PDB file of C-alpha atoms and ligand atoms in Angstrom:
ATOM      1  CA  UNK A   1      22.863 129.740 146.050  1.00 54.00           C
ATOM      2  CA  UNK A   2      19.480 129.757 145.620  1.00 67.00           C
ATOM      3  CA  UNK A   3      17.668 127.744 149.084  1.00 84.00           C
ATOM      4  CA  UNK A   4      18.609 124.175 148.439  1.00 87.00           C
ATOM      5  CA  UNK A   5      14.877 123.249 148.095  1.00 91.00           C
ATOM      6  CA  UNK A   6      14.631 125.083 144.800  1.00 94.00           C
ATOM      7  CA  UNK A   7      17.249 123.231 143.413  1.00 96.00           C
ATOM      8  CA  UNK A   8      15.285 120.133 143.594  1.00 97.00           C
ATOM      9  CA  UNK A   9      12.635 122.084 141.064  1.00 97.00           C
ATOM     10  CA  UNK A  10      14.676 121.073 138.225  1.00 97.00           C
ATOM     11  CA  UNK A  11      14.420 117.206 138.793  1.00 98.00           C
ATOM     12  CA  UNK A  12      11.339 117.161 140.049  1.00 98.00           C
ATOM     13  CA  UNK A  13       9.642 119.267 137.232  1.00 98.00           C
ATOM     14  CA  UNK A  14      11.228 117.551 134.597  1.00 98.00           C
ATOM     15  CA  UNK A  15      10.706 114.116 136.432  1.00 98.00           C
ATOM     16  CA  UNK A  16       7.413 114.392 137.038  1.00 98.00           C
ATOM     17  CA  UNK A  17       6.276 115.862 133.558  1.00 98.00           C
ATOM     18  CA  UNK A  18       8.314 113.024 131.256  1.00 97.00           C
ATOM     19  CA  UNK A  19       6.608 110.544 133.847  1.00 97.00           C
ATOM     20  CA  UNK A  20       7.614 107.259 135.232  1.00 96.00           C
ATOM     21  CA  UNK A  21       8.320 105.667 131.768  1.00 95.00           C
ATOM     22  CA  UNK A  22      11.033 107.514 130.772  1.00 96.00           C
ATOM     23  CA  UNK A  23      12.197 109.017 134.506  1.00 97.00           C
ATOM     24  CA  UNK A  24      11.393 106.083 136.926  1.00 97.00           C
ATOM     25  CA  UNK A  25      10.697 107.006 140.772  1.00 97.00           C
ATOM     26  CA  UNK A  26      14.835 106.027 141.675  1.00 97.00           C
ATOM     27  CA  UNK A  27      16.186 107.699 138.985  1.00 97.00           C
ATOM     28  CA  UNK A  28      14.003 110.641 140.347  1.00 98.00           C
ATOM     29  CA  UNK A  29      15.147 110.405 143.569  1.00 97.00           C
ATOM     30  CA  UNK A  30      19.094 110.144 142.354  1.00 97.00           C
ATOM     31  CA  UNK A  31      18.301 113.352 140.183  1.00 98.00           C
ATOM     32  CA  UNK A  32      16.859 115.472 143.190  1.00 98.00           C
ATOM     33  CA  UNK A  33      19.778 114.623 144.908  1.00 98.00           C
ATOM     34  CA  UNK A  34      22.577 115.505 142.460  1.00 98.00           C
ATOM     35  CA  UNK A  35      20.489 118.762 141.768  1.00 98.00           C
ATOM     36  CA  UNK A  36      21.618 119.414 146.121  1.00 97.00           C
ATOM     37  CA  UNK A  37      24.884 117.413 146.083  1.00 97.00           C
ATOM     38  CA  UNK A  38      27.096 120.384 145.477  1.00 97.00           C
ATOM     39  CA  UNK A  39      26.218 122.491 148.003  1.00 94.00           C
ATOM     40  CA  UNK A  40      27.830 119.890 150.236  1.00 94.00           C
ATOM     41  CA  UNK A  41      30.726 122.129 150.025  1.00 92.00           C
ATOM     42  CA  UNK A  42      29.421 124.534 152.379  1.00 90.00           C
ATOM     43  CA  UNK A  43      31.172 122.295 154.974  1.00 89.00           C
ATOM     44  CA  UNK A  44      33.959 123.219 153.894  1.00 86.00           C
ATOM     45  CA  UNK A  45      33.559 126.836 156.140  1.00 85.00           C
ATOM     46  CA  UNK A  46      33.595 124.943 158.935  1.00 85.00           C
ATOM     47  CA  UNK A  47      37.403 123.368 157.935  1.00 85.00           C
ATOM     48  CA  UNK A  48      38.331 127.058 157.612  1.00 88.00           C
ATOM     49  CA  UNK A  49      38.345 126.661 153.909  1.00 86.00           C
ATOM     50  CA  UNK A  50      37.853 130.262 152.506  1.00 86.00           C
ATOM     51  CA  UNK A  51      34.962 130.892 149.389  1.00 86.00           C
ATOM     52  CA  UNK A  52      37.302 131.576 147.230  1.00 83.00           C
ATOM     53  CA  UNK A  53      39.021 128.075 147.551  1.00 87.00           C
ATOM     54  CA  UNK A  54      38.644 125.859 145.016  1.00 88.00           C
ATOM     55  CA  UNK A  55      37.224 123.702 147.488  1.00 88.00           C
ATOM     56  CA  UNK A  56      35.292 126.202 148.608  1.00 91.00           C
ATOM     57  CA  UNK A  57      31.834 127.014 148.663  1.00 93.00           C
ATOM     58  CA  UNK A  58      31.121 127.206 144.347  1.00 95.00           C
ATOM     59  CA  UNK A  59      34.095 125.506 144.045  1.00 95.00           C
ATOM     60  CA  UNK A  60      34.857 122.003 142.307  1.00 96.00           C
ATOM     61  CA  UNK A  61      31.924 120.909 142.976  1.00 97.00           C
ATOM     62  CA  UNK A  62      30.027 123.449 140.983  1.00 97.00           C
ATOM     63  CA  UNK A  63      32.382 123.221 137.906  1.00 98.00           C
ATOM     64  CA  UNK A  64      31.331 121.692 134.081  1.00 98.00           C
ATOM     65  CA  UNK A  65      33.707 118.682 135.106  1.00 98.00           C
ATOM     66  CA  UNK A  66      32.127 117.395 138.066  1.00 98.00           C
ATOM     67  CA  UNK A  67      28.818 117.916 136.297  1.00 97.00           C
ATOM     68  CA  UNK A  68      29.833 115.229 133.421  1.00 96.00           C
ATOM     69  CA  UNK A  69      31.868 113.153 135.845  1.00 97.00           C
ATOM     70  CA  UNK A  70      29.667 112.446 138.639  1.00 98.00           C
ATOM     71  CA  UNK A  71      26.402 111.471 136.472  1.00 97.00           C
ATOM     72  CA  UNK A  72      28.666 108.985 134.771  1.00 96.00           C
ATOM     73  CA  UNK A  73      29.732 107.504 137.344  1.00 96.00           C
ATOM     74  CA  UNK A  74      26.178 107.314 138.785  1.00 96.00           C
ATOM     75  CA  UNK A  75      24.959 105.846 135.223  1.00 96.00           C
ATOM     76  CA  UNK A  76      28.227 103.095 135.320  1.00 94.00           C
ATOM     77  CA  UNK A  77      27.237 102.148 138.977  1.00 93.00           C
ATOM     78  CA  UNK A  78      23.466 102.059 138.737  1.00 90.00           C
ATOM     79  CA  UNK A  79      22.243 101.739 135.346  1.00 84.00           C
ATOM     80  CA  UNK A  80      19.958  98.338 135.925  1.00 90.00           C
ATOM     81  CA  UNK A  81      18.913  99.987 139.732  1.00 94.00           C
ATOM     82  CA  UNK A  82      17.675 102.762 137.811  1.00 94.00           C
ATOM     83  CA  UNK A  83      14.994 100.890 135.650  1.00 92.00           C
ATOM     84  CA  UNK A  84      15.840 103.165 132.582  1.00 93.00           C
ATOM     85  CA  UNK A  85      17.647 103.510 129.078  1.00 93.00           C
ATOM     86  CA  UNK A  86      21.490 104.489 129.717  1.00 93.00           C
ATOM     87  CA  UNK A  87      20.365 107.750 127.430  1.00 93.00           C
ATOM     88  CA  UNK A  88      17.814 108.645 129.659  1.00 95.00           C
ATOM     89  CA  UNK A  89      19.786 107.990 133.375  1.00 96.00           C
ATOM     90  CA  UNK A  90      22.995 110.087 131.831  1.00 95.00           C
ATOM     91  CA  UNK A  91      20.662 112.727 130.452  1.00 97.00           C
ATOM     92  CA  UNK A  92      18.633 113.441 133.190  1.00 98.00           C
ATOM     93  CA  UNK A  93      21.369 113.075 136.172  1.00 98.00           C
ATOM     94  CA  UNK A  94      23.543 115.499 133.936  1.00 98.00           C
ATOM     95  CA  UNK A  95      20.687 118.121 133.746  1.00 98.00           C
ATOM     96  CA  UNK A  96      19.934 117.991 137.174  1.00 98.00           C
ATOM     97  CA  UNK A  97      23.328 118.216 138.124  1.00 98.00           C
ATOM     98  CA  UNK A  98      24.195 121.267 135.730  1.00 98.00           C
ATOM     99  CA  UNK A  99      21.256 122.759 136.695  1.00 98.00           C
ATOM    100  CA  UNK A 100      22.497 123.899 140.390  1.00 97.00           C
ATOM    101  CA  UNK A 101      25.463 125.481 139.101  1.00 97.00           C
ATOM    102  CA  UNK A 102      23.487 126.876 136.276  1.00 97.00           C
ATOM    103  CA  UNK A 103      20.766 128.506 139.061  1.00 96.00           C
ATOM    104  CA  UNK A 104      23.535 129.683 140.806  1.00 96.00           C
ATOM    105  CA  UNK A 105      24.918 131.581 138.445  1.00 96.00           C
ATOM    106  CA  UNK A 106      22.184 133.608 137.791  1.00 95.00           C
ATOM    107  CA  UNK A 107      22.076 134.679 141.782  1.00 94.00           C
ATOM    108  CA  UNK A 108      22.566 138.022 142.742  1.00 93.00           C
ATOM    109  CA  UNK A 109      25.240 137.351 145.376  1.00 85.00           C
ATOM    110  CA  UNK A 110      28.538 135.465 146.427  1.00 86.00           C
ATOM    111  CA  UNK A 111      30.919 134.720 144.499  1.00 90.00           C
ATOM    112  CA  UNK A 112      30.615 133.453 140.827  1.00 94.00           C
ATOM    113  CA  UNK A 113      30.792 129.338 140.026  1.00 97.00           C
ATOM    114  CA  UNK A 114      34.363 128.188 139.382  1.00 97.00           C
ATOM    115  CA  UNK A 115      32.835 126.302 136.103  1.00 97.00           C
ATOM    116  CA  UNK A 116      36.383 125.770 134.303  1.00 97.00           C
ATOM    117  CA  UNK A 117      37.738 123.992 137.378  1.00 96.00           C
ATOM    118  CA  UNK A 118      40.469 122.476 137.458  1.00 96.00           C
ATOM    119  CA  UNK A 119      41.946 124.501 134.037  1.00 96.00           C
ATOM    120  CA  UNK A 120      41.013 127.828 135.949  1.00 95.00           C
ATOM    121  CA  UNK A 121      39.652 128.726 139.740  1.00 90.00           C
ATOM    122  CA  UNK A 122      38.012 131.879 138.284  1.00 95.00           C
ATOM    123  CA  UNK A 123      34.575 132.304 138.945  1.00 96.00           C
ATOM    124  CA  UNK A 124      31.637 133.236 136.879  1.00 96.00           C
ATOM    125  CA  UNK A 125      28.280 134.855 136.580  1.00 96.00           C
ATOM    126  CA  UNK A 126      25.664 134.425 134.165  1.00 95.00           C
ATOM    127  CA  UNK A 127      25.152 137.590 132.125  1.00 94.00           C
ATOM    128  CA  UNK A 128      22.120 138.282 133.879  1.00 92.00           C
ATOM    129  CA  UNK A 129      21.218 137.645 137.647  1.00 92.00           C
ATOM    130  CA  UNK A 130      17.829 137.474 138.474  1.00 91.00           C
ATOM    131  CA  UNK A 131      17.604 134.962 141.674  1.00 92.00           C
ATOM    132  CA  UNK A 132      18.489 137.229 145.110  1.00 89.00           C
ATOM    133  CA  UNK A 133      21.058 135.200 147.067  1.00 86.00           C
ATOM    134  CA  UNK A 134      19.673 132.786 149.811  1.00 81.00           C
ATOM    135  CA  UNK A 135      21.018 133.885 153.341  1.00 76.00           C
ATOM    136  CA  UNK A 136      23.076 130.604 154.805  1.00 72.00           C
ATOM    137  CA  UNK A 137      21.223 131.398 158.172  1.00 72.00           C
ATOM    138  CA  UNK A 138      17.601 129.595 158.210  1.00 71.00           C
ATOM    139  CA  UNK A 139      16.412 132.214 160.787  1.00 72.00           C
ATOM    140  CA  UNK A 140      17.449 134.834 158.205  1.00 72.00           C
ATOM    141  CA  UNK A 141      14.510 133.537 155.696  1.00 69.00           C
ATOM    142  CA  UNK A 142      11.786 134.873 158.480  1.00 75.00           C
ATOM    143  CA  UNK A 143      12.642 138.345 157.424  1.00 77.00           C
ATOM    144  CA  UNK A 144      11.913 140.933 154.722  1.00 79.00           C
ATOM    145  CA  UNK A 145      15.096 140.002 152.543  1.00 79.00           C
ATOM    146  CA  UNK A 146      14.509 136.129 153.535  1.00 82.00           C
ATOM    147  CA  UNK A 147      10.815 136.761 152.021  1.00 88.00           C
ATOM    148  CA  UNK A 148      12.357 138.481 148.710  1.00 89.00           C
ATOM    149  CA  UNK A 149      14.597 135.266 148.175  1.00 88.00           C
ATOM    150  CA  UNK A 150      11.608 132.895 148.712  1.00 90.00           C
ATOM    151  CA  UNK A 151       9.685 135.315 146.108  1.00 92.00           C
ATOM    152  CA  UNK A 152      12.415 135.263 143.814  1.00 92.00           C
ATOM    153  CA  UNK A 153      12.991 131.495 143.841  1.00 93.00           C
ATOM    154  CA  UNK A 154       9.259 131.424 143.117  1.00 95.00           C
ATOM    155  CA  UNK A 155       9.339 133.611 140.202  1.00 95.00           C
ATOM    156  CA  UNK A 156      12.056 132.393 138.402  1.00 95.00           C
ATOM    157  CA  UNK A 157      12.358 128.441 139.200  1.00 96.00           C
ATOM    158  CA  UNK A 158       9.633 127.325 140.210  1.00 97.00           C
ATOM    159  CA  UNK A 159       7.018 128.506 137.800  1.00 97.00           C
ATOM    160  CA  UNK A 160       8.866 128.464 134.929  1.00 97.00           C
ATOM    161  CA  UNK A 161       9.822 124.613 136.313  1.00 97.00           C
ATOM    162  CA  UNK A 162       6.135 123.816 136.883  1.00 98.00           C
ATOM    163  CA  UNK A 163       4.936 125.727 133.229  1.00 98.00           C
ATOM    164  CA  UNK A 164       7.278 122.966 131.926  1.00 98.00           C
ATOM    165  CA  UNK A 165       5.657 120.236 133.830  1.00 98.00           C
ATOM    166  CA  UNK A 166       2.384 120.586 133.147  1.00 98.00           C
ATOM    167  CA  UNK A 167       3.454 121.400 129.192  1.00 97.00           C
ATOM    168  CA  UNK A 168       4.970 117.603 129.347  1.00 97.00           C
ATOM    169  CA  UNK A 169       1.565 116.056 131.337  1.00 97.00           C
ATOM    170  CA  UNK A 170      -0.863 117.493 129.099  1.00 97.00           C
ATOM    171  CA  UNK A 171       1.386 116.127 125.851  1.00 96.00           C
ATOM    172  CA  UNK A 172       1.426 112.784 127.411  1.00 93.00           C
ATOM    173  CA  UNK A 173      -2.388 113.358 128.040  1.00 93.00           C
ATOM    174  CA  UNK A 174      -2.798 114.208 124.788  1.00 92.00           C
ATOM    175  CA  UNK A 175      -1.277 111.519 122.923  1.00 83.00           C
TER     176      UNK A 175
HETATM  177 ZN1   ZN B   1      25.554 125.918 144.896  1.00 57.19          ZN
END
């Protein structure tokens, strides 16, 4: 996984740029935390659950299914909480949600995402990994490797993430 920070980028970038209008401050909010929620499985090491599991870490919670299910249930629950078109609450909780799996599987470590769950428990990489593979151990980010993944995360989320943003401010500037 990349660190569970950077998955927040996606959200917040996009969030941020469209502006309050079109992504208002709780839909935000619900986006940055879909864009973490599936890393909850990590838990599941300490049940003795093994990675490969498909409730394992990249597991079910990292698959296509989840990614359309759990935004439309979020949209069904909290569509007038939200302050926002139905369009825009299923959109943007679906992209944030995608995104984490998406990030992941352009990591250069772990196992792949099990995206096809629950047809198929095989895992997959992106074509191309580019993200190195945050350690699960905080004290591990203090050293050299820990400073690559930081660098990494930099390079490839969040300034592409923050290109975008300021892309979508100056076009609402603009208009
Ligand atoms: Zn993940």
């Amino acid at each position: 996984m990349p660190t569970i920070v950077t998955h927040a980028a996606i959200p917040l970038c996009l969030g941020i740029g469209l502006g309050r209008n079109i992504i208002p401050t709780r839909l935000l909010l619900t986006g940055v935390a879909l864009a973490m929620l599936p890393d909850l499985d990590v838990l599941s090491f300490k049940f003795g659950i093994s990675y490969g599991n498909m409730f394992g870490h990249r597991g079910f919670t990292h698959s296509l299914l989840f990614a359309l299910l759990v935004p439309l249930l979020c949209v069904l629950l909290g569509r007038r909480w939200f302050g926002a078109s139905l369009k825009h609450c299923w959109l943007f909780l679906t992209v944030s949600l995608l995104s984490h799996s998406l990030l992941d599987a352009i990591t250069t470590g772990g196992k792949g995402v099990a995206f096809l769950w629950p047809w198929s428990n095989e895992r997959f990489f992106a074509p191309f990994q580019v993200i190195k593979v945050a350690p699960f151990s905080l004290s591990r980010y203090f050293t050299a490797s820990g400073h690559q993944v930081i660098a990494s995360e930099l390079l490839w989320v969040w300034l592409p993430g923050i290109t975008v943003m300021a892309f979508l401010l100056w076009r609402r500037a603009a208009r």
